[in-house]
PDB file of C-alpha atoms in Angstrom:
ATOM      1  CA  MET V 327     166.327 118.734  69.570  1.00  0.00           C
ATOM      2  CA  ALA V 328     166.161 119.027  73.546  1.00  0.00           C
ATOM      3  CA  SER V 329     162.752 120.416  73.454  1.00  0.00           C
ATOM      4  CA  THR V 330     161.203 118.404  71.009  1.00  0.00           C
ATOM      5  CA  SER V 331     162.293 115.604  73.238  1.00  0.00           C
ATOM      6  CA  ALA V 332     160.948 117.106  75.975  1.00  0.00           C
ATOM      7  CA  ASN V 333     157.544 117.617  74.350  1.00  0.00           C
ATOM      8  CA  SER V 334     157.686 113.794  73.484  1.00  0.00           C
ATOM      9  CA  LYS V 335     158.013 112.722  76.642  1.00  0.00           C
ATOM     10  CA  MET V 336     155.389 115.403  77.860  1.00  0.00           C
ATOM     11  CA  LEU V 337     153.101 113.976  75.269  1.00  0.00           C
ATOM     12  CA  GLY V 338     153.683 110.609  76.138  1.00  0.00           C
ATOM     13  CA  LYS V 339     152.808 111.010  80.055  1.00  0.00           C
ATOM     14  CA  LEU V 340     149.497 112.807  78.751  1.00  0.00           C
ATOM     15  CA  ALA V 341     148.495 109.919  76.624  1.00  0.00           C
ATOM     16  CA  VAL V 342     148.938 107.589  79.644  1.00  0.00           C
ATOM     17  CA  VAL V 343     147.185 109.671  81.932  1.00  0.00           C
ATOM     18  CA  THR V 344     144.103 109.969  79.485  1.00  0.00           C
ATOM     19  CA  VAL V 345     144.308 106.340  78.840  1.00  0.00           C
ATOM     20  CA  ALA V 346     144.033 105.591  82.593  1.00  0.00           C
ATOM     21  CA  MET V 347     141.219 108.147  83.511  1.00  0.00           C
ATOM     22  CA  PHE V 348     139.053 105.977  80.639  1.00  0.00           C
ATOM     23  CA  ALA V 349     139.860 102.884  82.190  1.00  0.00           C
ATOM     24  CA  PHE V 350     139.344 104.072  85.587  1.00  0.00           C
ATOM     25  CA  GLY V 351     136.065 105.431  84.171  1.00  0.00           C
ATOM     26  CA  TYR V 352     135.356 101.869  82.509  1.00  0.00           C
ATOM     27  CA  VAL V 353     135.863  99.980  85.642  1.00  0.00           C
ATOM     28  CA  LEU V 354     134.294 102.230  88.175  1.00  0.00           C
ATOM     29  CA  VAL V 355     130.595 101.134  87.150  1.00  0.00           C
ATOM     30  CA  PRO V 356     131.228  97.416  87.454  1.00  0.00           C
ATOM     31  CA  LEU V 357     133.055  98.164  90.803  1.00  0.00           C
ATOM     32  CA  TYR V 358     130.509 100.475  92.033  1.00  0.00           C
ATOM     33  CA  GLN V 359     127.673  98.060  91.412  1.00  0.00           C
ATOM     34  CA  ALA V 360     129.957  95.306  93.328  1.00  0.00           C
ATOM     35  CA  ILE V 361     130.359  97.226  96.239  1.00  0.00           C
ATOM     36  CA  CYS V 362     126.584  98.144  96.542  1.00  0.00           C
ATOM     37  CA  GLU V 363     125.430  94.788  96.013  1.00  0.00           C
ATOM     38  CA  MET V 364     127.975  93.302  98.779  1.00  0.00           C
ATOM     39  CA  THR V 365     126.650  96.240 101.402  1.00  0.00           C
ATOM     40  CA  GLY V 366     123.104  95.972 100.178  1.00  0.00           C
ATOM     41  CA  ILE V 367     122.576  99.680  99.596  1.00  0.00           C
ATOM     42  CA  ASN V 368     122.054  99.064  95.873  1.00  0.00           C
ATOM     43  CA  VAL V 369     118.654 100.389  95.368  1.00  0.00           C
ATOM     44  CA  LEU V 370     118.568 100.997  91.719  1.00  0.00           C
ATOM     45  CA  ALA V 371     119.857  97.444  91.204  1.00  0.00           C
ATOM     46  CA  LEU V 372     116.764  96.379  93.484  1.00  0.00           C
ATOM     47  CA  GLY V 373     114.320  98.392  91.190  1.00  0.00           C
ATOM     48  CA  GLU V 374     115.666  97.110  87.865  1.00  0.00           C
ATOM     49  CA  GLN V 375     115.717  93.792  89.318  1.00  0.00           C
ATOM     50  CA  MET V 376     111.801  94.264  89.974  1.00  0.00           C
ATOM     51  CA  LEU V 377     111.067  95.604  86.670  1.00  0.00           C
ATOM     52  CA  SER V 378     112.959  92.907  84.609  1.00  0.00           C
ATOM     53  CA  GLY V 379     110.549  90.588  86.138  1.00  0.00           C
ATOM     54  CA  GLN V 380     113.485  88.790  88.120  1.00  0.00           C
ATOM     55  CA  LYS V 381     111.885  89.776  91.559  1.00  0.00           C
ATOM     56  CA  ALA V 382     108.219  90.181  91.901  1.00  0.00           C
ATOM     57  CA  ALA V 383     106.735  92.842  93.791  1.00  0.00           C
ATOM     58  CA  PRO V 384     105.599  92.198  97.691  1.00  0.00           C
ATOM     59  CA  SER V 385     102.171  92.131  97.879  1.00  0.00           C
ATOM     60  CA  ASN V 386     100.148  94.144 100.306  1.00  0.00           C
ATOM     61  CA  SER V 387      99.911  92.146 103.437  1.00  0.00           C
ATOM     62  CA  GLN V 388      97.487  94.280 105.236  1.00  0.00           C
ATOM     63  CA  ILE V 389      94.711  93.134 102.997  1.00  0.00           C
ATOM     64  CA  ASP V 390      92.499  90.910 104.442  1.00  0.00           C
ATOM     65  CA  THR V 391      91.182  89.050 101.345  1.00  0.00           C
ATOM     66  CA  SER V 392      89.284  86.395 103.287  1.00  0.00           C
ATOM     67  CA  ARG V 393      86.330  88.857 104.267  1.00  0.00           C
ATOM     68  CA  THR V 394      84.471  91.929 102.792  1.00  0.00           C
ATOM     69  CA  ILE V 395      82.726  94.597 104.274  1.00  0.00           C
ATOM     70  CA  THR V 396      80.057  96.534 102.700  1.00  0.00           C
ATOM     71  CA  VAL V 397      80.044 100.375 102.925  1.00  0.00           C
ATOM     72  CA  GLU V 398      77.052 102.449 102.549  1.00  0.00           C
ATOM     73  CA  PHE V 399      77.397 106.063 101.950  1.00  0.00           C
ATOM     74  CA  ASP V 400      75.085 108.810 103.473  1.00  0.00           C
ATOM     75  CA  ALA V 401      74.145 112.298 102.870  1.00  0.00           C
ATOM     76  CA  ASN V 402      72.275 114.917 104.931  1.00  0.00           C
ATOM     77  CA  SER V 403      71.974 118.382 104.316  1.00  0.00           C
ATOM     78  CA  ARG V 404      71.196 121.248 106.926  1.00  0.00           C
ATOM     79  CA  GLY V 405      70.346 123.843 104.220  1.00  0.00           C
ATOM     80  CA  PRO V 406      69.195 124.628 101.025  1.00  0.00           C
ATOM     81  CA  TRP V 407      71.860 122.871  98.875  1.00  0.00           C
ATOM     82  CA  GLN V 408      72.389 119.691  96.889  1.00  0.00           C
ATOM     83  CA  PHE V 409      74.985 116.882  98.681  1.00  0.00           C
ATOM     84  CA  LYS V 410      74.981 113.427  97.856  1.00  0.00           C
ATOM     85  CA  PRO V 411      77.097 110.563  97.213  1.00  0.00           C
ATOM     86  CA  ALA V 412      78.451 109.535  93.705  1.00  0.00           C
ATOM     87  CA  GLN V 413      77.689 106.242  94.546  1.00  0.00           C
ATOM     88  CA  ARG V 414      75.467 104.662  97.326  1.00  0.00           C
ATOM     89  CA  SER V 415      77.452 101.421  98.465  1.00  0.00           C
ATOM     90  CA  LEU V 416      80.545  99.235  97.577  1.00  0.00           C
ATOM     91  CA  THR V 417      82.088  96.279  98.887  1.00  0.00           C
ATOM     92  CA  VAL V 418      85.834  96.601 100.367  1.00  0.00           C
ATOM     93  CA  HIS V 419      88.292  94.162 101.828  1.00  0.00           C
ATOM     94  CA  PRO V 420      89.523  95.269 105.033  1.00  0.00           C
ATOM     95  CA  GLY V 421      93.149  97.012 104.700  1.00  0.00           C
ATOM     96  CA  GLU V 422      92.406  98.031 101.313  1.00  0.00           C
ATOM     97  CA  MET V 423      92.417 101.749 100.025  1.00  0.00           C
ATOM     98  CA  THR V 424      89.415 102.743  98.925  1.00  0.00           C
ATOM     99  CA  THR V 425      88.454 106.360  97.249  1.00  0.00           C
ATOM    100  CA  VAL V 426      84.495 107.611  96.926  1.00  0.00           C
ATOM    101  CA  VAL V 427      83.321 111.001  95.533  1.00  0.00           C
ATOM    102  CA  TYR V 428      80.832 113.209  97.055  1.00  0.00           C
ATOM    103  CA  GLU V 429      79.190 116.200  95.141  1.00  0.00           C
ATOM    104  CA  PHE V 430      77.711 118.989  96.235  1.00  0.00           C
ATOM    105  CA  GLN V 431      76.067 122.270  94.832  1.00  0.00           C
ATOM    106  CA  ASN V 432      75.258 125.644  96.253  1.00  0.00           C
ATOM    107  CA  VAL V 433      72.057 125.882  94.741  1.00  0.00           C
ATOM    108  CA  GLN V 434      71.355 129.356  96.650  1.00  0.00           C
ATOM    109  CA  ASN V 435      71.853 132.980  95.074  1.00  0.00           C
ATOM    110  CA  ARG V 436      74.358 133.987  97.587  1.00  0.00           C
ATOM    111  CA  ARG V 437      77.983 132.511  98.840  1.00  0.00           C
ATOM    112  CA  MET V 438      77.939 130.584 101.455  1.00  0.00           C
ATOM    113  CA  SER V 439      80.555 128.437 103.756  1.00  0.00           C
ATOM    114  CA  ALA V 440      80.056 125.095 104.794  1.00  0.00           C
ATOM    115  CA  GLN V 441      81.519 122.350 106.549  1.00  0.00           C
ATOM    116  CA  ALA V 442      80.814 118.550 106.933  1.00  0.00           C
ATOM    117  CA  ILE V 443      80.874 116.356 110.235  1.00  0.00           C
ATOM    118  CA  PRO V 444      81.250 112.676 109.550  1.00  0.00           C
ATOM    119  CA  SER V 445      79.257 109.943 111.696  1.00  0.00           C
ATOM    120  CA  TYR V 446      79.514 105.910 111.670  1.00  0.00           C
ATOM    121  CA  ALA V 447      77.379 102.928 112.131  1.00  0.00           C
ATOM    122  CA  PRO V 448      77.631 100.860 113.769  1.00  0.00           C
ATOM    123  CA  MET V 449      79.596 102.886 116.738  1.00  0.00           C
ATOM    124  CA  GLN V 450      82.216 100.281 116.945  1.00  0.00           C
ATOM    125  CA  ALA V 451      83.387 101.065 113.307  1.00  0.00           C
ATOM    126  CA  SER V 452      84.403 104.335 114.086  1.00  0.00           C
ATOM    127  CA  GLY V 453      87.700 103.477 115.519  1.00  0.00           C
ATOM    128  CA  HIS V 454      88.592 101.166 112.577  1.00  0.00           C
ATOM    129  CA  PHE V 455      87.393 103.584 109.696  1.00  0.00           C
ATOM    130  CA  ASN V 456      90.823 105.385 109.000  1.00  0.00           C
ATOM    131  CA  LYS V 457      90.193 108.622 106.503  1.00  0.00           C
ATOM    132  CA  LEU V 458      93.604 109.385 104.881  1.00  0.00           C
ATOM    133  CA  GLU V 459      91.769 112.298 103.109  1.00  0.00           C
ATOM    134  CA  CYS V 460      88.926 113.627 103.493  1.00  0.00           C
ATOM    135  CA  PHE V 461      86.543 117.196 102.816  1.00  0.00           C
ATOM    136  CA  CYS V 462      85.171 117.133 106.521  1.00  0.00           C
ATOM    137  CA  PHE V 463      88.515 118.418 107.614  1.00  0.00           C
ATOM    138  CA  THR V 464      88.152 121.783 105.858  1.00  0.00           C
ATOM    139  CA  GLN V 465      85.873 124.577 105.880  1.00  0.00           C
ATOM    140  CA  TYR V 466      84.582 125.528 102.216  1.00  0.00           C
ATOM    141  CA  THR V 467      83.078 128.731 100.610  1.00  0.00           C
ATOM    142  CA  LEU V 468      81.204 128.133  97.622  1.00  0.00           C
ATOM    143  CA  GLU V 469      79.724 130.977  95.244  1.00  0.00           C
ATOM    144  CA  PRO V 470      76.307 130.611  94.137  1.00  0.00           C
ATOM    145  CA  GLY V 471      75.308 128.010  91.629  1.00  0.00           C
ATOM    146  CA  GLU V 472      79.015 126.388  92.151  1.00  0.00           C
ATOM    147  CA  LYS V 473      79.643 122.825  92.356  1.00  0.00           C
ATOM    148  CA  LYS V 474      82.407 120.484  93.960  1.00  0.00           C
ATOM    149  CA  SER V 475      83.470 117.107  94.162  1.00  0.00           C
ATOM    150  CA  TRP V 476      85.139 115.994  97.201  1.00  0.00           C
ATOM    151  CA  PRO V 477      86.971 112.534  97.523  1.00  0.00           C
ATOM    152  CA  VAL V 478      87.228 110.359 100.796  1.00  0.00           C
ATOM    153  CA  VAL V 479      90.039 108.245 100.654  1.00  0.00           C
ATOM    154  CA  PHE V 480      89.589 105.677 103.612  1.00  0.00           C
ATOM    155  CA  VAL V 481      91.031 101.990 104.750  1.00  0.00           C
ATOM    156  CA  ILE V 482      89.030  99.952 107.084  1.00  0.00           C
ATOM    157  CA  ASP V 483      91.556  98.487 109.779  1.00  0.00           C
ATOM    158  CA  PRO V 484      91.569  94.606 109.454  1.00  0.00           C
ATOM    159  CA  LYS V 485      91.414  94.660 113.241  1.00  0.00           C
ATOM    160  CA  LEU V 486      87.786  95.371 113.038  1.00  0.00           C
ATOM    161  CA  SER V 487      85.501  92.840 114.457  1.00  0.00           C
ATOM    162  CA  LYS V 488      84.534  89.809 112.327  1.00  0.00           C
ATOM    163  CA  ASP V 489      80.670  90.260 113.407  1.00  0.00           C
ATOM    164  CA  VAL V 490      80.600  93.689 111.528  1.00  0.00           C
ATOM    165  CA  SER V 491      79.734  93.004 107.801  1.00  0.00           C
ATOM    166  CA  THR V 492      78.208  96.668 107.024  1.00  0.00           C
ATOM    167  CA  ILE V 493      79.666 100.024 107.895  1.00  0.00           C
ATOM    168  CA  THR V 494      77.535 103.366 107.136  1.00  0.00           C
ATOM    169  CA  LEU V 495      79.457 106.592 106.441  1.00  0.00           C
ATOM    170  CA  SER V 496      77.416 109.591 106.989  1.00  0.00           C
ATOM    171  CA  TYR V 497      77.869 113.313 106.477  1.00  0.00           C
ATOM    172  CA  THR V 498      75.957 116.277 107.415  1.00  0.00           C
ATOM    173  CA  PHE V 499      76.945 119.392 105.657  1.00  0.00           C
ATOM    174  CA  PHE V 500      76.034 122.572 107.380  1.00  0.00           C
ATOM    175  CA  GLU V 501      76.762 126.177 106.858  1.00  0.00           C
ATOM    176  CA  VAL V 502      78.985 127.731 109.148  1.00  0.00           C
ATOM    177  CA  GLY V 503      78.844 131.395 110.128  1.00  0.00           C
ATOM    178  CA  GLY V 504      75.251 131.889 108.173  1.00  0.00           C
ATOM    179  CA  LYS V 505      72.100 133.515 109.389  1.00  0.00           C
ATOM    180  CA  THR V 506      70.164 131.337 111.622  1.00  0.00           C
ATOM    181  CA  PRO V 507      66.320 131.393 110.809  1.00  0.00           C
ATOM    182  CA  ALA V 508      64.444 132.611 113.950  1.00  0.00           C
ATOM    183  CA  ALA V 509      62.195 130.232 115.859  1.00  0.00           C
ATOM    184  CA  PRO V 510      58.705 129.996 114.693  1.00  0.00           C
ATOM    185  CA  VAL V 511      56.584 132.299 116.987  1.00  0.00           C
ATOM    186  CA  ALA V 512      53.242 130.790 118.346  1.00  0.00           C
ATOM    187  CA  SER V 513      50.316 133.038 117.419  1.00  0.00           C
ATOM    188  CA  LEU V 514      47.906 134.162 120.302  1.00  0.00           C
ATOM    189  CA  LYS V 515      44.377 134.279 118.987  1.00  0.00           C
ATOM    190  CA  PRO V 516      41.952 134.045 121.206  1.00  0.00           C
ATOM    191  CA  ASP V 517      39.838 130.826 121.809  1.00  0.00           C
ATOM    192  CA  LEU V 518      36.375 131.937 120.820  1.00  0.00           C
ATOM    193  CA  LYS V 519      34.756 128.974 122.596  1.00  0.00           C
ATOM    194  CA  LEU V 520      36.557 129.364 125.909  1.00  0.00           C
ATOM    195  CA  GLY V 521      35.435 133.076 125.983  1.00  0.00           C
ATOM    196  CA  ALA V 522      31.958 132.168 125.115  1.00  0.00           C
ATOM    197  CA  GLY V 523      31.656 129.994 128.235  1.00  0.00           C
ATOM    198  CA  SER V 524      33.022 132.545 130.715  1.00  0.00           C
TER     199      SER V 524
END
């Protein structure tokens, strides 16, 4: 009888502990939310509020929508390959992140390594034309006939002078480590007229 009584007491204690654990787990979620909202560290709740429409996502205040700039794209090749922008120009707002693509094809029957160098016009735009991703930072090796498309991601600084309305981004693509053709040699043919008069 004593062991049955001891087992009943132990079972009662375990039942109380189990109910207390479930109650604590149930109360823990609202308690956690209340603490996070009071301390301002509730990142998850802020994300839910933005998704549910209670708070609008902040707009990018860096974009100057009061003005537009036309960006023209140019490509120059120093060798026998095809290199061109996918589009010749577009209009952007200062501060707006934009992506354009340049296309390249090695039309030679040999492997080549090449790299591009950018330039800007007008010169004052160069300090305000910020490239976030650009193929000009890397040297590429291309197989014969290989085609590549490379993105250029850029932002024009809103501090650019207001009198600049057009910027030209130009790339010169040149071979690295390739054979340089010899300079043409002038032929030394005797001038018959001079020889006849002497």
